[in-house]
CSV table of C-alpha atoms in Angstrom, one decimal:
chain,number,residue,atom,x,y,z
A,1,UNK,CA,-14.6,-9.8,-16.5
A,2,UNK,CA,-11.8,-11.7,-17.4
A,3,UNK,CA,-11.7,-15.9,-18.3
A,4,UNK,CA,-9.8,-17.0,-15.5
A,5,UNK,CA,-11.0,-16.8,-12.1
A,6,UNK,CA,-8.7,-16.0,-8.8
A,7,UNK,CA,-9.4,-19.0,-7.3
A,8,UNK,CA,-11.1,-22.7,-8.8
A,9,UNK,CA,-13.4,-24.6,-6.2
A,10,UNK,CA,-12.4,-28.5,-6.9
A,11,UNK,CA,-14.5,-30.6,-4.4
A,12,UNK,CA,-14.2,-29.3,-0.7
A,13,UNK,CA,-11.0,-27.0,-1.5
A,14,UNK,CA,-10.4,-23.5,-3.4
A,15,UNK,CA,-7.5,-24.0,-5.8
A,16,UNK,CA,-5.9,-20.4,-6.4
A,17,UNK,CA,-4.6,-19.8,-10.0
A,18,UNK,CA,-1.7,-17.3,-10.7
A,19,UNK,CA,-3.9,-14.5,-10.5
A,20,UNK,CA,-4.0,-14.7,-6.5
A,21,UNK,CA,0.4,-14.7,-6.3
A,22,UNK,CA,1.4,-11.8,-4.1
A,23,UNK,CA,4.4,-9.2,-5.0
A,24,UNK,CA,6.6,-10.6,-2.0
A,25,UNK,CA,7.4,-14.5,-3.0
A,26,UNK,CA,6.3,-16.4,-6.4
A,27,UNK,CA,5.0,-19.0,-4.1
A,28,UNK,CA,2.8,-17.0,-1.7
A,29,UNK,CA,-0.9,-15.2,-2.5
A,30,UNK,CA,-1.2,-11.6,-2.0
A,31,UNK,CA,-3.5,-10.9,1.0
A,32,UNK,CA,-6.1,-9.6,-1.3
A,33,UNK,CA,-7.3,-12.7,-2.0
A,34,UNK,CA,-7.8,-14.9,0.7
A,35,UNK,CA,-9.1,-12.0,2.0
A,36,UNK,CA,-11.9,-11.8,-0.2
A,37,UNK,CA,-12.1,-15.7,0.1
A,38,UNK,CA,-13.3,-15.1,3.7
A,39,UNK,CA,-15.3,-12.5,3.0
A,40,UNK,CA,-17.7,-14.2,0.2
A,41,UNK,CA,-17.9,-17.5,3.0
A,42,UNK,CA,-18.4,-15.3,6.1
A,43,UNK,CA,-21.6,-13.5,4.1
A,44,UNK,CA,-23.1,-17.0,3.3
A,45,UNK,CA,-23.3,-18.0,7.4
A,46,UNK,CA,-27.2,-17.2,7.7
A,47,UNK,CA,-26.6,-14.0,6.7
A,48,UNK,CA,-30.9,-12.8,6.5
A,49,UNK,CA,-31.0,-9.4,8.1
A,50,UNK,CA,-28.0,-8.9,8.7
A,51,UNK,CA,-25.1,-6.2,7.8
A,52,UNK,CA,-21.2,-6.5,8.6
A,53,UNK,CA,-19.3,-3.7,10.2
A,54,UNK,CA,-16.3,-5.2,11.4
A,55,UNK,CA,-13.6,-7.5,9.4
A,56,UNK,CA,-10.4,-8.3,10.9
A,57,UNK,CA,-7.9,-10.7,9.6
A,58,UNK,CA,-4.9,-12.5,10.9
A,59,UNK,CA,-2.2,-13.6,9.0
A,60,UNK,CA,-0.9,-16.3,10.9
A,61,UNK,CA,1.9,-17.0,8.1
A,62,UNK,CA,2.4,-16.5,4.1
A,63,UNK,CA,-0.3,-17.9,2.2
A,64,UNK,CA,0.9,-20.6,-0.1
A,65,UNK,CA,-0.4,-20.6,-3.7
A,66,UNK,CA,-1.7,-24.5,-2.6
A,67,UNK,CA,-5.5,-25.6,-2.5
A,68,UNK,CA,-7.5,-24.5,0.7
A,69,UNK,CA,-10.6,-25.1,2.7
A,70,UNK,CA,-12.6,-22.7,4.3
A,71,UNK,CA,-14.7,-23.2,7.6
A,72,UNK,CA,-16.7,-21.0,9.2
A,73,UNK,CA,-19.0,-20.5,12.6
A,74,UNK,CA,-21.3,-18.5,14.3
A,75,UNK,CA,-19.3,-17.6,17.4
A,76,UNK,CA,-22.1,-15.8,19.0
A,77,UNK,CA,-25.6,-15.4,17.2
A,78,UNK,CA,-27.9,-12.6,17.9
A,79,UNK,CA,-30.9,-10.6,16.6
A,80,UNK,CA,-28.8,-7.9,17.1
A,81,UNK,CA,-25.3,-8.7,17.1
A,82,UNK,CA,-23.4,-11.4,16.2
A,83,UNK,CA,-19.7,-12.7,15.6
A,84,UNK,CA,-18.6,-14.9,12.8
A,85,UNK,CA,-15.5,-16.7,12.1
A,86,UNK,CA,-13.9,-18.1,9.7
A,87,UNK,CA,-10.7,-19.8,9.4
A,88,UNK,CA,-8.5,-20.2,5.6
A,89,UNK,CA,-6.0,-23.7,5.9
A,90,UNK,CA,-4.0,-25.6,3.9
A,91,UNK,CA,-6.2,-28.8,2.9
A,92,UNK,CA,-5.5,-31.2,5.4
A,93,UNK,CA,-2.7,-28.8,7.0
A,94,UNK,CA,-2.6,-25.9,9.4
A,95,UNK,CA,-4.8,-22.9,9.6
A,96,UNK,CA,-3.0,-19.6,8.0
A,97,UNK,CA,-5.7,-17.2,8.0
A,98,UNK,CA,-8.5,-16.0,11.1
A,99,UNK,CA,-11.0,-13.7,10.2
A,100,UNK,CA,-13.3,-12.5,12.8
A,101,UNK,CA,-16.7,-10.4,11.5
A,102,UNK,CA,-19.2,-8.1,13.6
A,103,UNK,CA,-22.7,-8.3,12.2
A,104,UNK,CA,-25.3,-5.8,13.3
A,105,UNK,CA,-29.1,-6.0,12.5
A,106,UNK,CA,-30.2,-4.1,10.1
A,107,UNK,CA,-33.5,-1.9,10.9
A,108,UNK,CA,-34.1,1.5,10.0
A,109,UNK,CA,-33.5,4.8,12.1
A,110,UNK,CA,-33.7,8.9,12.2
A,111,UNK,CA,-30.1,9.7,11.8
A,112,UNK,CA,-29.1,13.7,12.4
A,113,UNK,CA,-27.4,15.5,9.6
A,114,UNK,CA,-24.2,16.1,11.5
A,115,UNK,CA,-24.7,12.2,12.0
A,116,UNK,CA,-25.2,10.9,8.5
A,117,UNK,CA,-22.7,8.9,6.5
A,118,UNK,CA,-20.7,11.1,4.3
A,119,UNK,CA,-22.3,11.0,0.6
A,120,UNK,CA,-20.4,11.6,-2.9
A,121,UNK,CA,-19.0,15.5,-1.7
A,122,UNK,CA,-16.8,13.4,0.6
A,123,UNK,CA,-14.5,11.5,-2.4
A,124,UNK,CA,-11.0,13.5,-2.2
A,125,UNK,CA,-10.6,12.9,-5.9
A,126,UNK,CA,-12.4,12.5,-9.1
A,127,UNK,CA,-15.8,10.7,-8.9
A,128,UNK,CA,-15.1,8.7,-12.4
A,129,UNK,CA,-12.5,5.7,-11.9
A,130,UNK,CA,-11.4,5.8,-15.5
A,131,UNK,CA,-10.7,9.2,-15.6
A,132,UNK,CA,-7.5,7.8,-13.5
A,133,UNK,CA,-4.8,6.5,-15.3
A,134,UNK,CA,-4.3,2.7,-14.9
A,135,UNK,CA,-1.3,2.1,-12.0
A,136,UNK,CA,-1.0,-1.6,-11.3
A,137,UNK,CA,2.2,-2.5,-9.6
A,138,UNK,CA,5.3,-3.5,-11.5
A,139,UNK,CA,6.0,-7.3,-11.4
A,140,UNK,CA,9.2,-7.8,-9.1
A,141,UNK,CA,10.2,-11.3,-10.5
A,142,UNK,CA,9.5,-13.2,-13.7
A,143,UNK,CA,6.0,-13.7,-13.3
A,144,UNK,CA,3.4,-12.3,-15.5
A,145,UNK,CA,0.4,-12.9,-13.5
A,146,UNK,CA,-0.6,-11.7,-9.9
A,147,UNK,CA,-2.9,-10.7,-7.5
A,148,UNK,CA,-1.5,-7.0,-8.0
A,149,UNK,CA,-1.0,-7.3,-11.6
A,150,UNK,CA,-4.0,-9.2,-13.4
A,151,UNK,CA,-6.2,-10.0,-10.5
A,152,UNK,CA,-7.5,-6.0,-9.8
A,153,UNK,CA,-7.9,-3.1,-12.3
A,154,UNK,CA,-5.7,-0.3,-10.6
A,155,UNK,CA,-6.4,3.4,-11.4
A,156,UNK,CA,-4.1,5.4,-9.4
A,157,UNK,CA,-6.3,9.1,-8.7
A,158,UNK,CA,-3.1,10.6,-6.4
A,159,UNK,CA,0.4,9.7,-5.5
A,160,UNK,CA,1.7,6.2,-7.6
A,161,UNK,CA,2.0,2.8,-6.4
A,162,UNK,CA,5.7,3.6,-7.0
A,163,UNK,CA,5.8,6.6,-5.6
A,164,UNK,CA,7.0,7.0,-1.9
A,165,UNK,CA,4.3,8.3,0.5
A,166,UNK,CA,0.2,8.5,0.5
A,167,UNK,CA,-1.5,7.4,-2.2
A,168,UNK,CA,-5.6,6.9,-4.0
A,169,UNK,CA,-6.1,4.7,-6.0
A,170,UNK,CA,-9.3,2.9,-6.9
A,171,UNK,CA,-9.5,-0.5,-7.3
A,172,UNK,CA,-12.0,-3.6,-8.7
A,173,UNK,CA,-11.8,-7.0,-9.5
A,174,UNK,CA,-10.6,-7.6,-13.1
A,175,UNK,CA,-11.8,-11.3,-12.7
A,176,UNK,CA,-14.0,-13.5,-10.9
A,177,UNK,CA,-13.1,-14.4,-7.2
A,178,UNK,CA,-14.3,-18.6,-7.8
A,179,UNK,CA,-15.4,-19.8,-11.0
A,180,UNK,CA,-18.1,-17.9,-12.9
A,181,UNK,CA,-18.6,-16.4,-9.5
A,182,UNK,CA,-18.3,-12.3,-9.4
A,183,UNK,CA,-16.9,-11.3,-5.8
A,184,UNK,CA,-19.2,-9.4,-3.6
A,185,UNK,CA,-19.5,-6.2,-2.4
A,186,UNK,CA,-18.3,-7.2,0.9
A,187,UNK,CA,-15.4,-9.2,-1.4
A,188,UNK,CA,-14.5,-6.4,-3.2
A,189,UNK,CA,-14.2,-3.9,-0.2
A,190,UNK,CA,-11.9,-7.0,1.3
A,191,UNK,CA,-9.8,-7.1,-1.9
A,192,UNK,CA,-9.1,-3.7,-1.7
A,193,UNK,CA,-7.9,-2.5,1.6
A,194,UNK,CA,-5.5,-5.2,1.3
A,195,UNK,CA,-3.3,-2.6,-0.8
A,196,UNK,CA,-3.1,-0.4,1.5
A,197,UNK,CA,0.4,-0.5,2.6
A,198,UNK,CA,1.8,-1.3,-1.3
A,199,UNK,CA,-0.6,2.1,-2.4
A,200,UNK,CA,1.1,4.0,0.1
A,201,UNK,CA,4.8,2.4,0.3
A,202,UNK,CA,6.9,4.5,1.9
A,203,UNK,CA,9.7,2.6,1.0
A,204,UNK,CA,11.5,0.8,-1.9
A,205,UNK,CA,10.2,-2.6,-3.1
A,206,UNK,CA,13.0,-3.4,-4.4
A,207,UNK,CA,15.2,-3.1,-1.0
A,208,UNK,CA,12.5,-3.7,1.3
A,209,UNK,CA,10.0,-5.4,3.1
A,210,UNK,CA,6.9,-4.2,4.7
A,211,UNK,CA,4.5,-7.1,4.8
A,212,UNK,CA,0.8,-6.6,6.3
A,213,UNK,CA,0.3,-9.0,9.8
A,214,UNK,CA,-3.4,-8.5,9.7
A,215,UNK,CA,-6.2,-6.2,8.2
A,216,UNK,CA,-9.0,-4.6,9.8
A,217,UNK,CA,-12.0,-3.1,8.1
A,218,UNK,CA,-14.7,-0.7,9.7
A,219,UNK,CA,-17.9,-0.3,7.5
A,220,UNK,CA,-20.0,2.7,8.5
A,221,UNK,CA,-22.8,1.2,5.4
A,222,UNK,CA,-22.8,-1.5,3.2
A,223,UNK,CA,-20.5,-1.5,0.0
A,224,UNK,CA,-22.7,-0.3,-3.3
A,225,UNK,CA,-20.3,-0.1,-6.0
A,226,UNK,CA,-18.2,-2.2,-8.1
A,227,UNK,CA,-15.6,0.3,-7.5
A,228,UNK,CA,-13.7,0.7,-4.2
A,229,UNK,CA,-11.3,4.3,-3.8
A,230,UNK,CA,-8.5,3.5,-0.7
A,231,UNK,CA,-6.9,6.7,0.4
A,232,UNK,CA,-3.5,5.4,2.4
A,233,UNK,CA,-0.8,6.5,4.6
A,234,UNK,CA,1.8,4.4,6.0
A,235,UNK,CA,4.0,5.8,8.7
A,236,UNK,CA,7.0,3.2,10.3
A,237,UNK,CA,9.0,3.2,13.2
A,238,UNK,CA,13.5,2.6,12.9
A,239,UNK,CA,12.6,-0.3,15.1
A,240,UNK,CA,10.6,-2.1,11.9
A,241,UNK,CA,7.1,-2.0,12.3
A,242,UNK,CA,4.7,0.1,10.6
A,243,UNK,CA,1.2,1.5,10.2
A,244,UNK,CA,-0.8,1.8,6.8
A,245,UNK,CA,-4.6,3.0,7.5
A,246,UNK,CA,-6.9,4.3,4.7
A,247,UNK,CA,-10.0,5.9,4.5
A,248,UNK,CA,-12.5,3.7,1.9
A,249,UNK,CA,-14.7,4.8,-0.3
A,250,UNK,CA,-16.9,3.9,-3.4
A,251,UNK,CA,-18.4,6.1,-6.0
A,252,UNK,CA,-21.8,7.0,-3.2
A,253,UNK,CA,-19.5,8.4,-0.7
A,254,UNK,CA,-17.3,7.3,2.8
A,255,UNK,CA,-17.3,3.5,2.9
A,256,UNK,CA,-15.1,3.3,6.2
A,257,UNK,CA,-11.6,2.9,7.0
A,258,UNK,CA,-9.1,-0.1,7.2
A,259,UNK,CA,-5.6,-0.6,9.2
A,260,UNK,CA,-2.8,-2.7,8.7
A,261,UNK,CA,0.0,-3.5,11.5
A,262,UNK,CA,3.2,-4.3,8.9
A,263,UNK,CA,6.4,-5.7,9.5
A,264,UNK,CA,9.3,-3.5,8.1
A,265,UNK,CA,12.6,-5.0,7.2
A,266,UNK,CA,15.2,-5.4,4.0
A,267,UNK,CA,15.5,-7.3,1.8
């Protein structure tokens, strides 16, 4: 891992460093890490017995590269099922982020072959990360460090990050998410799917705009790898919204799938 962290905790607030800026605005974070901000604080709400299968963010607005606090809830406990959220805001300012996690119990069941989570045959491409060639996006201003560029290791399996249409690429954390603090497999997943729409740009950085609302994740298991493959699409409609959606994967097989509603418009 790299020195410098994504984000510094200082008191009751997580400062981000320039390793959390987004491609979109010098000023703003890419969604990739708040997202695996939430993550790391929804796992530590009483977490004992309990697996996530559901993550869903809201972006209520551009996240500002400005220290934030982090609160979180158990909206309805459960042996069984529960709901979690969690809400990212500017330190003594408004909320900018929701995220809302299902949590199932964990227990153990006879599960039918035709039933049973996809294993390693399921991976479209090459099991080996680093047999990929490295892919990170191209900075699109003057800044040297970035969510995108020095924040995540980026091996492009299919397609290019700057190649119109679908795209593979895995993905992990080339630093820790807060301090000397490694993300989590739930982080990591998090940190990932948040490319889905840039992996799979179907249009032109450079002249446009196609900015992810919100992310939902689906987990059919629990994360096992350091290493996280997304396989994206991104279709859009001439009135300016979009769809990206990729299937997830680490190096044991299907992970799940994510979805991101994005707003489409130039620059």
């Amino acid at each position: 891992m790299l020195s410098e962290p994504i984000f510094r905790r200082e008191g009751e607030t997580f400062v981000p460093t320039g390793h959390a800026r987004g491609p979109w605005d010098d000023s703003q974070q890419h969604g990739g890490a708040p997202g695996g901000l939430l993550a790391r604080e929804i796992e530590r709400v009483e977490p004992d017995g309990m697996q996530v299968v559901r993550l869903t963010y809201e972006f209520l607005t551009a996240v500002p590269l400005v220290p934030l606090t982090v609160s979180t809830q158990v909206v309805k406990p459960g042996r069984r099922f529960q709901l979690v959220e969690a809400e990212l805001a500017v330190a003594d300012g408004p909320t900018i982020v929701r995220a809302r996690a299902v949590r199932l119990r964990r227990g153990e069941v006879t599960v039918p072959e035709i039933a049973a989570v996809p294993g390693v045959d399921s991976l479209p491409v090459e099991i080996d990360p680093l047999s990929a060639p490295p892919g990170g996006f191209l900075p699109q201003s003057d800044a040297t460090e970035g969510f995108h560029i020095t924040g995540m290791e980026i091996r492009v399996a299919s397609g290019g990050v700057h190649t119109p249409g679908p795209g593979t690429a895995w993905m992990r954390p080339a630093r820790n998410l807060v301090d000397e603090e490694p993300a989590s497999p739930l982080a990591r997943v998090a940190m990932a799917a948040d490319f889905g729409n840039g992996v799979s740009a179907s249009m032109d950085f450079r002249t446009a705009l196609f900015i992810n609302t919100d992310l939902s994740i689906h987990l059919t298991r629990a994360p096992a790898d350091e290493w996280v493959l997304i396989d994206s699409v991104t279709t859009i409609d001439p009135i300016g919204v979009g769809l990206a959606s990729s299937r997830l994967y680490d190096r044991a097989g299907t992970l799940g799938m994510s979805h991101q509603s994005l707003l489409v418009d130039t620059r």
